[in-house]
Tab-separated table of C-alpha atoms and ligand atoms in Angstrom:
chain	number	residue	atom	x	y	z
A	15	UNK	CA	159.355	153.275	111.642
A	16	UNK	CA	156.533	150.645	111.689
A	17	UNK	CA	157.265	147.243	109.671
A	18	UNK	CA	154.090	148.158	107.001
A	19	UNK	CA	154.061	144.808	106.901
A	20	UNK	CA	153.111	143.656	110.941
A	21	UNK	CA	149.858	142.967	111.283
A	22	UNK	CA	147.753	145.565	113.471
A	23	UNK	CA	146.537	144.462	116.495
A	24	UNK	CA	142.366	144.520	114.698
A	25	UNK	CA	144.285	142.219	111.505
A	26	UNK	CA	145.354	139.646	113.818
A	27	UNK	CA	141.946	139.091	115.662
A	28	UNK	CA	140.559	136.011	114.549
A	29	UNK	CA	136.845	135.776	113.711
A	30	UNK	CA	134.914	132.606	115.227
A	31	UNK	CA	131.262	131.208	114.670
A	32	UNK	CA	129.954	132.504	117.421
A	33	UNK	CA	128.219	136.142	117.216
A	34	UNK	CA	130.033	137.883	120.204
A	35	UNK	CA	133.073	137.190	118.625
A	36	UNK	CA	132.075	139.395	115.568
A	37	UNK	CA	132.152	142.633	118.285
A	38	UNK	CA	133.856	144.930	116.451
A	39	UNK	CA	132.883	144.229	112.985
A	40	UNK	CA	131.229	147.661	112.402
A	41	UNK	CA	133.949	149.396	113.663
A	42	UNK	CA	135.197	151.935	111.609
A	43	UNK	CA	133.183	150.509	108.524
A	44	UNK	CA	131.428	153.062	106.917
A	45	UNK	CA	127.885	152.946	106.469
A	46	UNK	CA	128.077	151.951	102.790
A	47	UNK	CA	130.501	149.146	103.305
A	48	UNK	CA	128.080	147.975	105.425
A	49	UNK	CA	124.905	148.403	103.525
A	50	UNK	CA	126.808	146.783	100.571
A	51	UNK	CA	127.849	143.778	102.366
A	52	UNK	CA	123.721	143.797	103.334
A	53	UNK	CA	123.016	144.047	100.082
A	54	UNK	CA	121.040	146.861	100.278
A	55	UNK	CA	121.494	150.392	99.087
A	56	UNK	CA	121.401	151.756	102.339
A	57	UNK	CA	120.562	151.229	106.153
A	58	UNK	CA	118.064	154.142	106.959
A	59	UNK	CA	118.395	154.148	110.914
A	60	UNK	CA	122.339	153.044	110.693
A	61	UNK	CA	122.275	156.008	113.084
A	62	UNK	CA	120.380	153.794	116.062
A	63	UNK	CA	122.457	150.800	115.140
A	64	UNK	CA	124.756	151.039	118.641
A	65	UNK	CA	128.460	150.711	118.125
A	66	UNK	CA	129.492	147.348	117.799
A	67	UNK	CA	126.049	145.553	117.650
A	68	UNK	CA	126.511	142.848	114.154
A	69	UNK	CA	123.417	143.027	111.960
A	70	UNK	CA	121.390	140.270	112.965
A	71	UNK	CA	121.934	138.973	108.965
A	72	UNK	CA	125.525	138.858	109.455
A	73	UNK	CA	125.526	136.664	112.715
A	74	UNK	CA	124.181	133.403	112.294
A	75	UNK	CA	125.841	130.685	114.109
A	76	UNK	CA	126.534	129.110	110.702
A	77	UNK	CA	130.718	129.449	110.261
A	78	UNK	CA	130.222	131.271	107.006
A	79	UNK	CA	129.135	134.598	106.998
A	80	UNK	CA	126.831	136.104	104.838
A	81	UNK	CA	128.210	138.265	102.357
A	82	UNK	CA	125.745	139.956	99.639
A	83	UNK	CA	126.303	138.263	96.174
A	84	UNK	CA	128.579	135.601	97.696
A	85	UNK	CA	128.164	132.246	98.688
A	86	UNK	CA	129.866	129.392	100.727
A	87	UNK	CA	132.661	131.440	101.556
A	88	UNK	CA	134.951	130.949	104.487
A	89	UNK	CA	135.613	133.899	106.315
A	90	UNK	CA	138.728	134.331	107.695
A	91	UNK	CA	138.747	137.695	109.463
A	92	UNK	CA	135.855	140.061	109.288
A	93	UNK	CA	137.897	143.350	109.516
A	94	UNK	CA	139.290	143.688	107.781
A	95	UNK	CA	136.913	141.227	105.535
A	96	UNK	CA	139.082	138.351	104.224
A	97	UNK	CA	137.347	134.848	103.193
A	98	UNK	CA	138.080	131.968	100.775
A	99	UNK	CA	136.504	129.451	98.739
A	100	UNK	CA	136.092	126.057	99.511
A	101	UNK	CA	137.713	123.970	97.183
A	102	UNK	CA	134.907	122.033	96.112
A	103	UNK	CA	133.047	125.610	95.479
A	104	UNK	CA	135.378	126.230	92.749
A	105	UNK	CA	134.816	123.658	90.202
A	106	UNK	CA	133.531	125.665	87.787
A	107	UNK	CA	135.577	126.426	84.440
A	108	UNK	CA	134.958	129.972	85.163
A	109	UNK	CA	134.975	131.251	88.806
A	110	UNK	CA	131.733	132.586	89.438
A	111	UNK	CA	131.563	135.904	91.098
A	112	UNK	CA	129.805	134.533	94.559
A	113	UNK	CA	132.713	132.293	94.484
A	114	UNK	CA	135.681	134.349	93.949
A	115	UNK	CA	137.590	135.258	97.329
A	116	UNK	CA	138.043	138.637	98.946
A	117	UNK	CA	141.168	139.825	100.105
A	118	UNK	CA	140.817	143.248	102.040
A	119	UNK	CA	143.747	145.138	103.803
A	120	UNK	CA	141.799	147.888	105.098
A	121	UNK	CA	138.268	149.779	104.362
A	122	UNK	CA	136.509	149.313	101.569
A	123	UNK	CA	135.824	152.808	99.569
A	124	UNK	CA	131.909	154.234	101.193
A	125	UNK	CA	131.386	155.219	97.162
A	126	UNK	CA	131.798	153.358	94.937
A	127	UNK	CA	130.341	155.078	91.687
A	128	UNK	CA	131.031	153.924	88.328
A	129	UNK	CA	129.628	157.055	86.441
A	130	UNK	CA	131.725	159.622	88.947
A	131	UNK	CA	134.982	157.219	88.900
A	132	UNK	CA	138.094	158.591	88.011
A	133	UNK	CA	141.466	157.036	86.950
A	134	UNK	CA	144.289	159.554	87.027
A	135	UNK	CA	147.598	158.064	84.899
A	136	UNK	CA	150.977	160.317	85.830
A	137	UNK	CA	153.978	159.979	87.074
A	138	UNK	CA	156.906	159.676	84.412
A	139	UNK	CA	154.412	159.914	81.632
A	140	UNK	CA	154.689	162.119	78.731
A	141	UNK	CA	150.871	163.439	79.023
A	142	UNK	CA	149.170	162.593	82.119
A	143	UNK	CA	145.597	161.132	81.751
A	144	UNK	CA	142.640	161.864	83.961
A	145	UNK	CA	139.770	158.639	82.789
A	146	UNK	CA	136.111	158.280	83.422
A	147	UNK	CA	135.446	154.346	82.938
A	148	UNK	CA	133.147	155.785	79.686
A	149	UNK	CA	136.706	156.815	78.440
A	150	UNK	CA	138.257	153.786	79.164
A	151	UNK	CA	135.137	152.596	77.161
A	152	UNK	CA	135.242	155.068	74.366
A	153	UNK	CA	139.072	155.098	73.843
A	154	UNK	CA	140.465	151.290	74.078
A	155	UNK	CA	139.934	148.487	72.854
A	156	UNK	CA	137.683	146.598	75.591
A	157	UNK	CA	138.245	142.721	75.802
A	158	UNK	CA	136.988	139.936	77.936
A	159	UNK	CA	139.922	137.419	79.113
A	160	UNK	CA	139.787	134.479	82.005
A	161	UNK	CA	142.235	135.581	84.183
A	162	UNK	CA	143.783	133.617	87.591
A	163	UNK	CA	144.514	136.046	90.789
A	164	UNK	CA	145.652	133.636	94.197
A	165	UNK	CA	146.785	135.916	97.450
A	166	UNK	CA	150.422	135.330	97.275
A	167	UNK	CA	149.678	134.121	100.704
A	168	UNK	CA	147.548	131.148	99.860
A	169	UNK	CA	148.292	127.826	101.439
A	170	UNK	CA	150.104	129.468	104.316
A	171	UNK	CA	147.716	127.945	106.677
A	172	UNK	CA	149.877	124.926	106.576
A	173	UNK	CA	153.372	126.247	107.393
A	174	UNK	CA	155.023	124.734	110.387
A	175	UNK	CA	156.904	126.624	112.060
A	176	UNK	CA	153.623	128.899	111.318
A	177	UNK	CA	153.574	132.224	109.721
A	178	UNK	CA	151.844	135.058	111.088
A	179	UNK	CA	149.156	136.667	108.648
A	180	UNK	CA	145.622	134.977	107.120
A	181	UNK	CA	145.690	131.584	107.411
A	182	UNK	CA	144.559	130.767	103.695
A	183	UNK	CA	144.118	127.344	103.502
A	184	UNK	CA	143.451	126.527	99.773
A	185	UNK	CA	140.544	128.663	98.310
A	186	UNK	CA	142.156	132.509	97.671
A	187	UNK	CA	142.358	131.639	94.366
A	188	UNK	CA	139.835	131.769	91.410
A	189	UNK	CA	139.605	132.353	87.670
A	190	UNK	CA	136.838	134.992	86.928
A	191	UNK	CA	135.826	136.613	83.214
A	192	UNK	CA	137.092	139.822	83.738
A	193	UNK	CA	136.228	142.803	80.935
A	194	UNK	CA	138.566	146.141	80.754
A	195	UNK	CA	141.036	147.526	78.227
A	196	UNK	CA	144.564	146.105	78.330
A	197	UNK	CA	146.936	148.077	81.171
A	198	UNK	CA	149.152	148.303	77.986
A	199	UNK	CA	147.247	150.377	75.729
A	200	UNK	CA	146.511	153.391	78.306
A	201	UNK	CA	150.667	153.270	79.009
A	202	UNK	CA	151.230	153.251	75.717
A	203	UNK	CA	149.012	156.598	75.330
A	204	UNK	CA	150.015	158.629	78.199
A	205	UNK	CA	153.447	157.695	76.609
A	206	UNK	CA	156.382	156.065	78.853
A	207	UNK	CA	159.421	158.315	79.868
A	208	UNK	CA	162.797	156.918	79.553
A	209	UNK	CA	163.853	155.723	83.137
A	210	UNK	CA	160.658	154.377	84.057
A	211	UNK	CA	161.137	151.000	85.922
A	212	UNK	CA	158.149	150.435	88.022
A	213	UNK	CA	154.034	151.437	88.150
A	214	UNK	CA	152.799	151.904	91.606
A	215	UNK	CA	149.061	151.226	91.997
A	216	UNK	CA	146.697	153.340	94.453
A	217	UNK	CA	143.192	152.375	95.637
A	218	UNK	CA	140.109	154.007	97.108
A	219	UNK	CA	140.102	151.999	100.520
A	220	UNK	CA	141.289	153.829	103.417
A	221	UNK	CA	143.342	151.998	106.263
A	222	UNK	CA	142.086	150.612	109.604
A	223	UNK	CA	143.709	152.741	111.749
A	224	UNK	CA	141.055	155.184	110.370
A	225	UNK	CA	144.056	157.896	109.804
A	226	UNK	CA	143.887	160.322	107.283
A	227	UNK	CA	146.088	160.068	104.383
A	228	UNK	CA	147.498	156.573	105.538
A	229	UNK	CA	146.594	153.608	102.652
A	230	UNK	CA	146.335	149.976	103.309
A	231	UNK	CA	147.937	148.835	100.058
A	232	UNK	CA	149.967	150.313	97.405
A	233	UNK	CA	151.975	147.970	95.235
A	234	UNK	CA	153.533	147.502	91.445
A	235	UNK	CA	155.123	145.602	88.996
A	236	UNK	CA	157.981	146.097	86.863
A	237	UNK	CA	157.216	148.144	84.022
A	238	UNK	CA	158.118	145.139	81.651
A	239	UNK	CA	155.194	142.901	83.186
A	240	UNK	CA	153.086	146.269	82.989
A	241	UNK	CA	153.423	146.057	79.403
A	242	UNK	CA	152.463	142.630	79.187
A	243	UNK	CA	149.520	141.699	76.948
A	244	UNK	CA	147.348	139.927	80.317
A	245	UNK	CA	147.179	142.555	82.032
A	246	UNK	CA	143.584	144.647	82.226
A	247	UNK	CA	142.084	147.859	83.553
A	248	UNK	CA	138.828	145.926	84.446
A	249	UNK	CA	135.518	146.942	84.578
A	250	UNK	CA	133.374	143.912	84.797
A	251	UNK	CA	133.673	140.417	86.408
A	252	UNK	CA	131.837	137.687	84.785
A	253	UNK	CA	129.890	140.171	82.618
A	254	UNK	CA	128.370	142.684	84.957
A	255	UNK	CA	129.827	145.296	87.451
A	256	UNK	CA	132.154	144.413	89.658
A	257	UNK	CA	131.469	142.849	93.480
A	258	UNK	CA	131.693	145.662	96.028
A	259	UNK	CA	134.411	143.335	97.571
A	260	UNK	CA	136.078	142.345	94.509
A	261	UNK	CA	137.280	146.429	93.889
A	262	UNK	CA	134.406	147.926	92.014
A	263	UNK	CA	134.194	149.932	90.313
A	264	UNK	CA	137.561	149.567	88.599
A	265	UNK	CA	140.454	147.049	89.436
A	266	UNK	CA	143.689	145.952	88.155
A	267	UNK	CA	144.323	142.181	87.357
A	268	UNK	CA	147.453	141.574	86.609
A	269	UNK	CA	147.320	137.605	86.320
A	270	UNK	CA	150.157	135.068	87.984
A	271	UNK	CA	151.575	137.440	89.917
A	272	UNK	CA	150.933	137.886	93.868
A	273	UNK	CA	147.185	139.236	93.726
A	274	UNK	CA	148.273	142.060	95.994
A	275	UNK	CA	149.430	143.308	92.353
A	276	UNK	CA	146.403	143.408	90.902
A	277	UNK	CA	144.778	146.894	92.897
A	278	UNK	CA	140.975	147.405	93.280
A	279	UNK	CA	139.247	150.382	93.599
A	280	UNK	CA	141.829	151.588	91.566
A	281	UNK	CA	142.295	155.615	91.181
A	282	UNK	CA	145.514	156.144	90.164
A	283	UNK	CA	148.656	154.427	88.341
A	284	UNK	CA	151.742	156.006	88.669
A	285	UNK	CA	154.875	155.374	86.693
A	286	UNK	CA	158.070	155.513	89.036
A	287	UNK	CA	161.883	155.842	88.119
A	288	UNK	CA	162.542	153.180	91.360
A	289	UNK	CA	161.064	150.426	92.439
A	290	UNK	CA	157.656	151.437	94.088
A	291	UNK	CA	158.088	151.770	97.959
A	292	UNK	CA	154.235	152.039	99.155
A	293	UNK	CA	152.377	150.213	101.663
A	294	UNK	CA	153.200	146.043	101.716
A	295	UNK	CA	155.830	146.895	99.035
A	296	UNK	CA	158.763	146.897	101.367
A	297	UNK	CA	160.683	144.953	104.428
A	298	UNK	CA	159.064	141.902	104.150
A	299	UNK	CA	155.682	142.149	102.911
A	300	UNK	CA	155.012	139.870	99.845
A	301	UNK	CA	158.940	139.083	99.784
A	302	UNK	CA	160.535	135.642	100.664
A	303	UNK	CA	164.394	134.866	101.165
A	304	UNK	CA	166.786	134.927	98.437
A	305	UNK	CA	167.852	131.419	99.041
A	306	UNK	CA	165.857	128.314	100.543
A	307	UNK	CA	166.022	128.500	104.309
A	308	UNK	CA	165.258	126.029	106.702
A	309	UNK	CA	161.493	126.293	108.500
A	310	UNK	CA	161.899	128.747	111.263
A	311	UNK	CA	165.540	130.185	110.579
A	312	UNK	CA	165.399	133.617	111.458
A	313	UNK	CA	166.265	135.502	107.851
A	314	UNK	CA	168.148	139.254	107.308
A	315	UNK	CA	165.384	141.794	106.147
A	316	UNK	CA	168.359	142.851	103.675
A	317	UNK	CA	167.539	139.401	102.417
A	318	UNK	CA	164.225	139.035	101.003
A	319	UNK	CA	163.636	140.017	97.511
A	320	UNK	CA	160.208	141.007	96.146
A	321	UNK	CA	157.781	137.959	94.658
A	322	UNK	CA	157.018	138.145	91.192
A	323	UNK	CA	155.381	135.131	89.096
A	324	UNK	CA	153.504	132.819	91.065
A	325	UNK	CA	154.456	129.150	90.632
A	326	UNK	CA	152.777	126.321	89.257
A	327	UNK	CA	149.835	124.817	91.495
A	328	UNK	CA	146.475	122.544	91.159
A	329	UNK	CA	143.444	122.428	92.689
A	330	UNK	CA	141.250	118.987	92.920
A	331	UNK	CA	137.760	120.654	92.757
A	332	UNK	CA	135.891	117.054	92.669
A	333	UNK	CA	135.201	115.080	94.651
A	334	UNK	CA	135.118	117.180	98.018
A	335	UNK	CA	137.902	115.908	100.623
A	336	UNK	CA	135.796	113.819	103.340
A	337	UNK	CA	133.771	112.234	100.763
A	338	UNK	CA	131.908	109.356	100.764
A	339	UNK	CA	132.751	106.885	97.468
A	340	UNK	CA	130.051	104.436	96.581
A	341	UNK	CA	131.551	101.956	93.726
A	342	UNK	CA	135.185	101.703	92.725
A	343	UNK	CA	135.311	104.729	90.033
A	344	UNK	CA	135.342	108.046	90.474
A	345	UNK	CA	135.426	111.287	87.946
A	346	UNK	CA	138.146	113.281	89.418
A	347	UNK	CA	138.330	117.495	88.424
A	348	UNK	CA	140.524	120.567	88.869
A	349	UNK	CA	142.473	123.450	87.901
A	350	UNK	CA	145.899	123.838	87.311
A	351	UNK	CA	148.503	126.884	86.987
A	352	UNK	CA	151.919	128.138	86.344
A	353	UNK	CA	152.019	131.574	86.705
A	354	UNK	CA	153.221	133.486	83.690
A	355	UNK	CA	153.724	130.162	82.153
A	356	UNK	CA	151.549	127.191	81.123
A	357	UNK	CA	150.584	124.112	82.583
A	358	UNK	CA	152.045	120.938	80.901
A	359	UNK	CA	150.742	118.350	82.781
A	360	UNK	CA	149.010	116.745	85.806
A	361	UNK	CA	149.917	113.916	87.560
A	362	UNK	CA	147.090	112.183	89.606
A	363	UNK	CA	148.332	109.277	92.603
A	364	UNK	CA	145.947	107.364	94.844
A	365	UNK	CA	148.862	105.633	96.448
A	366	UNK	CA	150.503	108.379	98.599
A	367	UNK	CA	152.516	109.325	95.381
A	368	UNK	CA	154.288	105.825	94.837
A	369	UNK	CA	152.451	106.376	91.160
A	370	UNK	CA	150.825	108.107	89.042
A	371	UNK	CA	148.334	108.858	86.201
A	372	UNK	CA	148.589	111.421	83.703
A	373	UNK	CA	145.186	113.331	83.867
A	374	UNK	CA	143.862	114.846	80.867
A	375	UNK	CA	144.375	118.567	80.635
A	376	UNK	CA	142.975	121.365	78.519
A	377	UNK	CA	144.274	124.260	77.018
A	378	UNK	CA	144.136	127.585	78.496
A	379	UNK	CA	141.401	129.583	76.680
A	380	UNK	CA	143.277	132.654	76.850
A	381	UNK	CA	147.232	133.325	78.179
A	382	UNK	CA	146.531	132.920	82.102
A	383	UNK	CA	143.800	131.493	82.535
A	384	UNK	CA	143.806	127.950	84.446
A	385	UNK	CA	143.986	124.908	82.931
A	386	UNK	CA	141.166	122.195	83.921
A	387	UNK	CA	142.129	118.122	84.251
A	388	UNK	CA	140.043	115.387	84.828
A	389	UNK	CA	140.817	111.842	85.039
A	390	UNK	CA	138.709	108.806	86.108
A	391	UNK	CA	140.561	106.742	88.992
A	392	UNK	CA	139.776	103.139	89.984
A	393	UNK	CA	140.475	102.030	93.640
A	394	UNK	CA	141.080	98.653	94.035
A	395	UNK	CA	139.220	97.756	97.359
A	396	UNK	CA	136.950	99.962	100.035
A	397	UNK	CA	138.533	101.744	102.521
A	398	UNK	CA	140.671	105.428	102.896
A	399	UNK	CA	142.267	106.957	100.288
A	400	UNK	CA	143.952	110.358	99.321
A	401	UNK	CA	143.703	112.032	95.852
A	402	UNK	CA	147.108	113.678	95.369
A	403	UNK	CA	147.481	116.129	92.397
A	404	UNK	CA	150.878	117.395	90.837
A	405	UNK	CA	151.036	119.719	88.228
A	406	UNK	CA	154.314	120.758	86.203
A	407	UNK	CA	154.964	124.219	84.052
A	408	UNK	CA	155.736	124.522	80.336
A	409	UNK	CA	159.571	124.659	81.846
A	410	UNK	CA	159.013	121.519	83.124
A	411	UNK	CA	158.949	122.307	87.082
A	412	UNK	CA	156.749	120.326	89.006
A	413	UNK	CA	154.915	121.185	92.716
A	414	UNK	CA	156.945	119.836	95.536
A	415	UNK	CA	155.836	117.774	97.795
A	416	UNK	CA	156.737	119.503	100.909
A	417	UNK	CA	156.686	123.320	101.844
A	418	UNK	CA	159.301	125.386	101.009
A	419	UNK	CA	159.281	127.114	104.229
A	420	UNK	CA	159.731	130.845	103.741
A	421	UNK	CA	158.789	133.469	107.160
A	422	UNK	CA	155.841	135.407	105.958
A	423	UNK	CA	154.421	131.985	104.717
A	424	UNK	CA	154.252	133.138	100.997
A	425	UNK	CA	154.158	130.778	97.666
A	426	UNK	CA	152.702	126.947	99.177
A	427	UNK	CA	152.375	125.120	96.149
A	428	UNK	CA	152.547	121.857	97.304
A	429	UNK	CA	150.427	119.132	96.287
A	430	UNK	CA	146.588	119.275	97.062
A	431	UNK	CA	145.243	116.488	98.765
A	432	UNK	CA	142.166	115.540	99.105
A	433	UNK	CA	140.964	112.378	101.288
A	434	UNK	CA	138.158	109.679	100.225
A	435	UNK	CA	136.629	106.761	101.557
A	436	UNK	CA	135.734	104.231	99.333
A	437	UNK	CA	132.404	102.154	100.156
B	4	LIG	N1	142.844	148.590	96.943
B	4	LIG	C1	143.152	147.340	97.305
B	4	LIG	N2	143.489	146.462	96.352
B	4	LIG	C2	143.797	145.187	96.670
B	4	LIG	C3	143.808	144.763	98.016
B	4	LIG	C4	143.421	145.708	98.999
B	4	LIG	O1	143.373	145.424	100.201
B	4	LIG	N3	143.109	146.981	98.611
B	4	LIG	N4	144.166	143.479	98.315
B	4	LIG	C5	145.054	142.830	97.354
B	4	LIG	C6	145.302	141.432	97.612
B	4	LIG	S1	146.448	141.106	98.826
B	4	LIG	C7	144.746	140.433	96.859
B	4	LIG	S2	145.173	138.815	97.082
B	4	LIG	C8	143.730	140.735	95.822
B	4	LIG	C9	142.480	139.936	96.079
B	4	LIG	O2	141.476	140.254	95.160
B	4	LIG	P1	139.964	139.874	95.514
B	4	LIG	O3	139.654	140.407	96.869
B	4	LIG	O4	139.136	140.431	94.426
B	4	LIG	O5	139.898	138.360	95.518
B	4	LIG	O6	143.405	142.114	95.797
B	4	LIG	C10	144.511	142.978	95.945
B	4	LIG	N5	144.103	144.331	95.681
B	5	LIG	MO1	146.943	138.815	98.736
């Protein structure tokens, strides 16, 4: 039986700037995909486009691609289409959508109707529920909450031994406005059987390998966490329908856990009596070691245990790393947070960490969201400098400094750093 977890041979190919490299970016993607990531409704002679060819307004030179309705990402892999954010891109409070990562295992759905969408609720369920998103509407309360979802394999970029898989460096993270009814409230009415221990969440996207039947994704929390009061059926990002890329037109978020949790293009959430064994769900997908482990020790598949909350982490969103300082002060901004918990402080240090100044922090405006700090550093003389940032949780543990090296590079939190040169 395949690991579900290996990356196919089309996941590992890296993109590159150049155009040639991008061969093999239609493959397989339906014409819709494609007209959506053109940003038009459709691409009438898609039949005379010859196999392979990249639309001309996907393959400039520039490194970023050009994604309809996003900007400045990074792309990582164009099939399927992962990219991040920059961190400098993601100083707003609010991520907006243009800025908020994508993080595709396989094909995005070719429709992607809100007025046709259906959400089927069943498994262990005392009355199984079939939902329009007007029902969803109609029959829940609908609320609007800030909500953080980072790939559980953020940061990986920068394990040594390296791990195999996208090499996030810091920007699959973001904190959008995101508008549904609470995950909560439609278990509650389809009613929970005794024995349930685990949803399992299934998507509209269909998996590279183009086979029938076989699905890129399908993960799920523990029922507990299901029940939590973050969680939402979600219907709009940042107050209109959702990005194309971003799971519309109905997604899970399920906040400060791995964002493979949090299903788009969802169609159907099952309630299970065992864990949930679907796609990237078992061996070692999204699972680290049940014990630290030293960077590259080979580690027992009977050993890894599935990742739940996501731990504490910042983000210095200004100024830019490679920045030019002119004068001896600078504003310094971020993001920080813990997961299911809350952010207690940051600790800024201009001194490769020999000190440190307490930044100021807000509150979250709603239970996880991020936190933003800000602090104004003085440097004592021109010259090169690093920004370090250290955030610690509400149970008072901090970011490490160095990687806790796990194999499928999951959970970096350690410190961002960004580097300056003062004038
Ligand atoms: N249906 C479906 N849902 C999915 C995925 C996917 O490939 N298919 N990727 C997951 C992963 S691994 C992450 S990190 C988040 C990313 O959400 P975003 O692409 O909106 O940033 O979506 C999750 N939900
Ligand atoms: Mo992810």
């Amino acid at each position: 039986m395949r690991d579900s977890d290996k990356p196919t041979p089309a996941e590992q190919q890296p993109l590159d700037s150049t155009a040639a490299s991008r061969r093999g970016f239609l493959r397989g993607m339906g014409g819709a995909t494609l007209a959506s990531l053109l940003g038009v409704s459709a691409i009438p002679y898609l039949r005379n486009l010859p196999d392979g060819l990249i639309p001309v307004a996907l393959a400039d030179e520039a490194a970023n691609v050009t994604l309809a309705g996003k900007e400045g990402l990074v792309v990582l892999n164009d099939r399927p289409v992962n990219a991040e954010t920059p961190p400098h891109l993601l100083d707003d409070a609010t991520t907006p959508t243009a800025r908020h990562f994508i993080r595709n295992n396989g094909i995005p759905p070719a429709n992607m109707d809100a007025d046709s969408w259906q959400l089927t609720v069943d498994g262990l369920v005392n009355k199984p529920l079939q939902l329009s998103i007007a029902d969803l509407k109609k029959n829940f309360e609908v609320i609007t909450r800030e909500l953080v979802i980072e790939c559980g394999g953020n940061g990986r970029a920068f394990f040594n031994p390296p791990a195999s898989g996208n090499q996030w460096t810091y920007g699959a993270v973001a904190c959008a406005s995101w508008t549904g009814v609470r995950l909560a409230d439609v278990l509650k009415v389809v009613g929970i059987k005794p024995g349930v221990v685990y949803t399992a969440h299934y998507g509209a996207d269909t998996h590279l390998s183009g086979q029938a039947g076989k699905l890129p994704i399908s993960r799920g929390v523990p029922i507990a966490k299901a029940m939590g009061d973050e969680n939402l059926i979600a219907f709009a990002m940042n107050g209109a329908p959702l990005h194309p890329m971003n799971g519309a037109p109905l997604r899970l978020v399920i906040p400060g856990w791995p964002g493979s949790c949090s299903q788009k293009w969802l169609t159907r959430i099952q309630l299970r009596d065992q864990v949930h064994d679907g796609p990237k769900m078992t061996g070692t997908s999204y699972r680290v070691p049940n014990r630290p482990v030293a960077p590259g020790e080979k580690v027992d598949k009977k050993d890894f245990v599935i990742i739940e909350r996501m731990p504490v982490k910042s983000l210095i969103t200004h100024p830019a790393t490679g920045s030019e300082v002119s004068g001896r002060s600078l504003e310094v901004r971020g993001h920080a947070w813990a997961g299911d918990r809350e952010v207690r402080s940051v600790m800024l240090s201009i001194d490769f960490g020999a000190s440190w100044l307490e930044a100021e922090l807000s509150e979250p405006v709603n239970p996880a969201a991020w936190q933003h700090f800000r602090a104004q550093l003085e440097f004592p003389q021109a010259g090169y400098y690093e920004i370090w940032a250290r955030a610690t949780d509400s149970d008072g543990v901090s970011q490490p400094f160095a990687i806790a090296w796990n194999p499928k590079g999951y959970l970096n939190n350690s410190y961002h750093r960004v580097a300056v040169r003062v004038a």
